[in-house]
CSV table of C-alpha atoms and ligand atoms in Angstrom, one decimal:
chain,number,residue,atom,x,y,z
A,1,MET,CA,0.0,0.0,0.0
A,2,THR,CA,1.1,3.6,-0.5
A,3,ASP,CA,1.9,5.7,2.6
A,4,ARG,CA,-1.3,7.6,2.3
A,5,LYS,CA,-3.4,4.5,1.9
A,6,ASP,CA,-1.7,3.0,5.1
A,7,GLU,CA,-2.4,6.2,6.9
A,8,LEU,CA,-6.1,6.4,5.9
A,9,ALA,CA,-6.6,2.7,6.6
A,10,ALA,CA,-5.2,3.1,10.1
A,11,ASN,CA,-7.3,6.2,10.8
A,12,LEU,CA,-10.4,4.5,9.4
A,13,ALA,CA,-9.7,1.5,11.7
A,14,LYS,CA,-9.5,3.8,14.7
A,15,VAL,CA,-12.8,5.6,13.8
A,16,GLU,CA,-14.5,2.2,13.1
A,17,ARG,CA,-13.4,1.0,16.6
A,18,ARG,CA,-14.7,4.2,18.2
A,19,ILE,CA,-18.1,3.8,16.5
A,20,ALA,CA,-18.2,0.1,17.4
A,21,ASP,CA,-17.4,0.8,21.0
A,22,ALA,CA,-19.9,3.6,21.2
A,23,CYS,CA,-22.6,1.3,19.7
A,24,ALA,CA,-21.7,-1.4,22.3
A,25,ALA,CA,-21.8,1.1,25.2
A,26,ALA,CA,-25.3,2.3,24.0
A,27,GLY,CA,-26.6,-1.2,23.4
A,28,ARG,CA,-27.0,-0.5,19.7
A,29,GLU,CA,-26.1,-2.7,16.8
A,30,ARG,CA,-23.1,-1.5,14.7
A,31,ASP,CA,-25.2,-1.4,11.6
A,32,GLU,CA,-27.5,1.1,13.0
A,33,VAL,CA,-24.9,3.8,12.5
A,34,THR,CA,-23.5,4.8,9.1
A,35,LEU,CA,-20.1,6.4,8.8
A,36,ILE,CA,-19.9,9.4,6.4
A,37,VAL,CA,-16.4,10.5,5.7
A,38,VAL,CA,-16.2,14.3,5.2
A,39,THR,CA,-13.6,14.8,2.5
A,40,LYS,CA,-13.7,18.6,2.2
A,41,THR,CA,-10.3,20.2,1.4
A,42,TYR,CA,-8.8,16.8,0.5
A,43,PRO,CA,-8.2,15.7,-3.1
A,44,ALA,CA,-10.1,13.3,-5.3
A,45,SER,CA,-7.2,10.9,-4.9
A,46,ASP,CA,-8.0,10.5,-1.2
A,47,VAL,CA,-11.7,9.9,-2.0
A,48,ARG,CA,-10.5,7.1,-4.4
A,49,ILE,CA,-8.4,5.5,-1.7
A,50,LEU,CA,-11.3,5.7,0.8
A,51,SER,CA,-13.5,3.9,-1.7
A,52,GLU,CA,-10.8,1.2,-2.1
A,53,LEU,CA,-10.8,0.9,1.7
A,54,GLY,CA,-14.6,0.3,1.7
A,55,VAL,CA,-16.0,3.7,2.5
A,56,ARG,CA,-19.3,4.1,0.8
A,57,HIS,CA,-20.5,7.6,2.0
A,58,VAL,CA,-18.6,10.8,1.6
A,59,ALA,CA,-19.6,14.4,2.3
A,60,GLU,CA,-18.5,17.8,1.1
A,61,ASN,CA,-19.5,21.3,2.2
A,62,ARG,CA,-18.5,23.6,-0.8
A,63,ASP,CA,-19.8,23.1,-4.3
A,64,GLN,CA,-16.7,24.6,-5.9
A,65,ASP,CA,-14.6,21.8,-4.4
A,66,ALA,CA,-17.2,19.1,-4.5
A,67,ALA,CA,-18.3,19.3,-8.1
A,68,PRO,CA,-15.0,18.5,-9.7
A,69,LYS,CA,-14.2,15.9,-7.1
A,70,ALA,CA,-17.5,14.1,-7.6
A,71,ALA,CA,-16.9,14.2,-11.4
A,72,ALA,CA,-13.4,12.8,-10.9
A,73,CYS,CA,-14.9,10.0,-8.8
A,74,ALA,CA,-18.0,9.3,-10.8
A,75,ASP,CA,-16.9,5.7,-11.5
A,76,LEU,CA,-16.8,4.8,-7.8
A,77,PRO,CA,-19.7,3.3,-5.9
A,78,LEU,CA,-20.1,6.3,-3.6
A,79,THR,CA,-23.0,8.1,-2.1
A,80,TRP,CA,-22.4,11.9,-1.9
A,81,HIS,CA,-23.8,14.0,0.9
A,82,PHE,CA,-23.8,17.8,0.7
A,83,VAL,CA,-23.4,19.2,4.3
A,84,GLY,CA,-22.5,22.9,3.8
A,85,GLN,CA,-24.5,26.1,3.7
A,86,LEU,CA,-26.0,26.1,0.3
A,87,GLN,CA,-26.6,29.2,-1.9
A,88,THR,CA,-29.5,28.9,-4.4
A,89,ASN,CA,-27.1,29.7,-7.3
A,90,LYS,CA,-25.2,26.5,-6.5
A,91,VAL,CA,-28.2,24.3,-6.4
A,92,ARG,CA,-28.2,23.3,-10.0
A,93,SER,CA,-24.6,22.0,-9.7
A,94,VAL,CA,-25.2,20.2,-6.4
A,95,ALA,CA,-28.4,18.5,-7.7
A,96,GLY,CA,-26.2,17.0,-10.4
A,97,TYR,CA,-24.0,14.9,-8.1
A,98,ALA,CA,-25.4,14.9,-4.5
A,99,ASP,CA,-27.5,12.0,-3.3
A,100,PHE,CA,-28.3,13.8,-0.1
A,101,VAL,CA,-28.5,17.4,0.9
A,102,GLN,CA,-28.2,17.6,4.7
A,103,SER,CA,-28.3,21.3,5.0
A,104,VAL,CA,-31.9,22.2,4.0
A,105,ASP,CA,-32.8,25.2,6.1
A,106,ARG,CA,-35.1,27.5,4.2
A,107,SER,CA,-38.1,27.4,1.9
A,108,LYS,CA,-36.3,29.1,-1.0
A,109,LEU,CA,-33.8,26.3,-0.9
A,110,VAL,CA,-36.5,23.7,-1.1
A,111,THR,CA,-38.0,25.4,-4.1
A,112,ALA,CA,-34.7,25.6,-5.9
A,113,LEU,CA,-33.6,22.0,-5.0
A,114,SER,CA,-37.0,20.6,-6.2
A,115,LYS,CA,-36.7,22.5,-9.5
A,116,GLU,CA,-33.2,21.3,-10.2
A,117,ALA,CA,-33.8,17.7,-9.0
A,118,VAL,CA,-36.7,17.5,-11.4
A,119,ARG,CA,-34.6,19.0,-14.2
A,120,ALA,CA,-31.8,16.5,-13.6
A,121,GLY,CA,-34.2,13.6,-13.4
A,122,ARG,CA,-32.9,12.7,-9.9
A,123,GLU,CA,-34.4,12.2,-6.5
A,124,LEU,CA,-32.6,14.1,-3.7
A,125,GLY,CA,-32.7,12.9,-0.1
A,126,CYS,CA,-33.2,15.9,2.1
A,127,LEU,CA,-32.3,16.4,5.8
A,128,ILE,CA,-33.5,19.5,7.6
A,129,GLN,CA,-30.5,21.2,9.3
A,130,VAL,CA,-31.5,22.2,12.8
A,131,ALA,CA,-29.8,25.1,14.6
A,132,LEU,CA,-30.0,24.4,18.3
A,133,ASP,CA,-28.5,27.9,19.0
A,134,ALA,CA,-30.9,29.9,16.9
A,135,GLY,CA,-33.7,32.1,18.2
A,136,VAL,CA,-37.3,31.0,17.8
A,137,SER,CA,-37.7,31.6,14.1
A,138,ALA,CA,-34.1,32.7,13.2
A,139,ARG,CA,-31.5,30.7,11.3
A,140,GLY,CA,-28.2,29.7,13.0
A,141,GLU,CA,-24.8,31.2,12.5
A,142,ARG,CA,-23.7,28.2,10.6
A,143,GLY,CA,-26.9,27.5,8.9
A,144,GLY,CA,-29.9,25.6,10.1
A,145,VAL,CA,-33.5,26.4,11.0
A,146,ALA,CA,-34.6,26.9,14.6
A,147,PRO,CA,-36.5,23.9,16.0
A,148,GLY,CA,-39.8,25.8,15.7
A,149,GLY,CA,-39.3,25.9,11.9
A,150,ILE,CA,-38.8,22.2,11.3
A,151,GLU,CA,-42.4,21.1,10.8
A,152,GLU,CA,-43.2,23.8,8.1
A,153,LEU,CA,-40.0,23.1,6.2
A,154,ALA,CA,-40.5,19.3,6.4
A,155,GLY,CA,-44.0,19.7,4.9
A,156,LEU,CA,-42.6,21.7,2.0
A,157,VAL,CA,-39.9,19.1,1.3
A,158,ALA,CA,-42.3,16.2,1.6
A,159,ALA,CA,-44.6,17.9,-1.0
A,160,ALA,CA,-41.8,18.9,-3.4
A,161,PRO,CA,-41.3,16.9,-6.6
A,162,GLY,CA,-37.9,15.4,-6.8
A,163,LEU,CA,-37.2,15.6,-3.1
A,164,ARG,CA,-37.5,13.0,-0.4
A,165,LEU,CA,-37.7,14.0,3.3
A,166,ASP,CA,-35.2,11.7,5.1
A,167,GLY,CA,-34.6,13.3,8.5
A,168,LEU,CA,-32.7,15.8,10.5
A,169,MET,CA,-29.1,17.0,10.8
A,170,THR,CA,-27.3,19.2,13.3
A,171,VAL,CA,-23.9,20.5,14.2
A,172,ALA,CA,-23.2,20.8,18.0
A,173,PRO,CA,-23.6,24.5,18.7
A,174,LEU,CA,-20.7,26.6,19.9
A,175,THR,CA,-23.0,29.2,21.5
A,176,GLY,CA,-26.3,29.2,23.4
A,177,GLU,CA,-27.7,26.8,26.0
A,178,TYR,CA,-26.1,23.8,24.3
A,179,ALA,CA,-22.6,25.1,24.0
A,180,GLY,CA,-20.2,22.5,25.3
A,181,ARG,CA,-23.1,20.1,26.0
A,182,GLU,CA,-22.9,17.8,23.0
A,183,ARG,CA,-24.8,14.9,24.6
A,184,ALA,CA,-27.7,17.2,25.5
A,185,ALA,CA,-27.7,18.8,22.1
A,186,PHE,CA,-27.9,15.5,20.3
A,187,GLY,CA,-30.6,14.3,22.8
A,188,ARG,CA,-32.6,17.3,21.8
A,189,LEU,CA,-32.2,16.5,18.1
A,190,MET,CA,-33.4,13.0,18.8
A,191,ASP,CA,-36.6,14.4,20.5
A,192,LEU,CA,-37.1,16.6,17.5
A,193,SER,CA,-36.7,13.6,15.3
A,194,THR,CA,-39.3,11.7,17.3
A,195,ASP,CA,-41.7,14.7,16.8
A,196,LEU,CA,-41.0,14.8,13.1
A,197,ARG,CA,-41.6,11.1,12.6
A,198,ARG,CA,-45.1,11.4,14.0
A,199,SER,CA,-46.1,13.2,10.8
A,200,HIS,CA,-43.3,11.8,8.5
A,201,PRO,CA,-42.6,8.2,9.6
A,202,ALA,CA,-40.1,7.6,6.8
A,203,ALA,CA,-37.8,10.5,7.9
A,204,THR,CA,-35.6,8.3,10.1
A,205,MET,CA,-32.2,9.7,9.4
A,206,VAL,CA,-30.5,11.5,12.3
A,207,SER,CA,-27.2,13.0,11.2
A,208,ALA,CA,-25.1,14.2,14.2
A,209,GLY,CA,-21.6,13.9,15.5
A,210,MET,CA,-18.2,14.7,14.0
A,211,SER,CA,-14.6,13.7,14.9
A,212,ALA,CA,-14.7,15.2,18.3
A,213,ASP,CA,-18.1,14.1,19.5
A,214,LEU,CA,-19.2,11.0,17.5
A,215,GLU,CA,-19.6,9.0,20.8
A,216,ASP,CA,-22.1,11.5,22.1
A,217,ALA,CA,-24.1,11.3,18.9
A,218,VAL,CA,-24.1,7.5,18.8
A,219,ALA,CA,-25.2,7.4,22.5
A,220,ALA,CA,-28.0,9.8,21.7
A,221,GLY,CA,-29.2,7.6,18.8
A,222,ALA,CA,-27.7,9.2,15.7
A,223,THR,CA,-28.1,7.1,12.5
A,224,HIS,CA,-25.3,8.9,10.7
A,225,VAL,CA,-22.0,10.4,11.9
A,226,ARG,CA,-20.0,12.8,9.7
A,227,VAL,CA,-16.3,12.3,10.4
A,228,GLY,CA,-13.6,14.4,8.6
A,229,SER,CA,-10.3,15.1,10.4
A,230,ALA,CA,-10.2,11.8,12.4
A,231,VAL,CA,-9.9,10.0,9.1
A,232,LEU,CA,-8.1,12.4,6.8
A,233,GLY,CA,-6.1,14.5,9.2
A,234,VAL,CA,-6.4,18.0,10.5
A,235,ARG,CA,-7.4,20.3,7.7
A,236,PRO,CA,-4.8,22.8,6.6
A,237,ARG,CA,-7.3,25.6,6.5
A,238,LEU,CA,-10.4,26.0,8.5
A,239,ARG,CA,-13.5,26.7,6.5
B,1,LIG,C1,-16.3,19.5,8.4
B,1,LIG,C2,-17.6,19.0,8.8
B,1,LIG,C3,-17.7,17.8,9.5
B,1,LIG,C4,-16.5,16.9,9.9
B,1,LIG,O1,-15.8,17.6,10.9
B,1,LIG,P1,-14.5,16.9,11.6
B,1,LIG,O2,-14.4,17.7,12.9
B,1,LIG,O3,-13.4,17.2,10.7
B,1,LIG,O4,-14.8,15.5,11.8
B,1,LIG,C5,-19.0,17.3,9.8
B,1,LIG,N1,-20.1,18.0,9.5
B,1,LIG,C6,-20.1,19.2,8.8
B,1,LIG,C7,-21.3,19.9,8.5
B,1,LIG,C8,-18.8,19.7,8.4
B,1,LIG,O5,-18.8,20.9,7.8
C-alpha cells in the first residue's frame, strides 16, 4: 500500500473502533450507524483511496470543491452528501451529483432543489438542518433552522417533486444553552426527530456527531456520523 493508503486505513480503523465501542456502550447494533467521511479540502485521490478501503458515504461542504471531485470519482460506488451552507445559485450543480443534501434550512432552498432535481431527473434525499442555538424563528450562525421551523420546512420538502424527506441533521452548537453540551444537544435533536416522525414516519435519518463528538451522537441515537479530520487528518485551512 502507499503511505497515504496506510495512513487512511489506520485512521479508518480507529474511527471504526470508536463507532463500534460507542454502539456497544449504547446497546446498539453497529449497523444502526452509518459512517460518512467528510472529504472537504482533501483531493479526489483521497476519495478514491477511501473507496478502495470500503468507504461508501462521503460528504462535502462547498460546491466549488465538491463538483470537480464528484466528477473525478463518478466511476466509484459512492453516495455523496452535501453538508454545507448552500446558496441557491449553486443548487443546479449540487443537484447533479449529491444523493443527499443535509443542509436544507429555508423554503427558498426547497423550491430551488426541487426544480433542479426534477430538471436533472434525480431524487434528492433531504435532511432539515437544525440550529440548536438559533432564536425562535431565526437561522443559526452556521446555517440551520430553529426547532420551531422544522415542521413547516418538512411539509414543504415532503410535498416537493424530486425531493424526499429523510430526516434531521445538526452540528453541535458553539453558543447558546447547548454550547459544550454535545450529549444534551444530540438528545434534543433525537426528541425533534421523534416529533418529526409522527407526521413523517419515513424521515428516520438523524445525522449528528463529528470527529470530536461522535460517541455522544451514537449514545443519543444518531443514525449517521460525519467524520472528517479523524480519518483524513487535520485540515490545513479552517472553512
Ligand atoms: C467539516 C464537517 C464535519 C466533519 O468535521 P470533523 O471535525 O473534521 O470531523 C461534519 N459536519 C459538517 C457539516 C462539516 O462541515
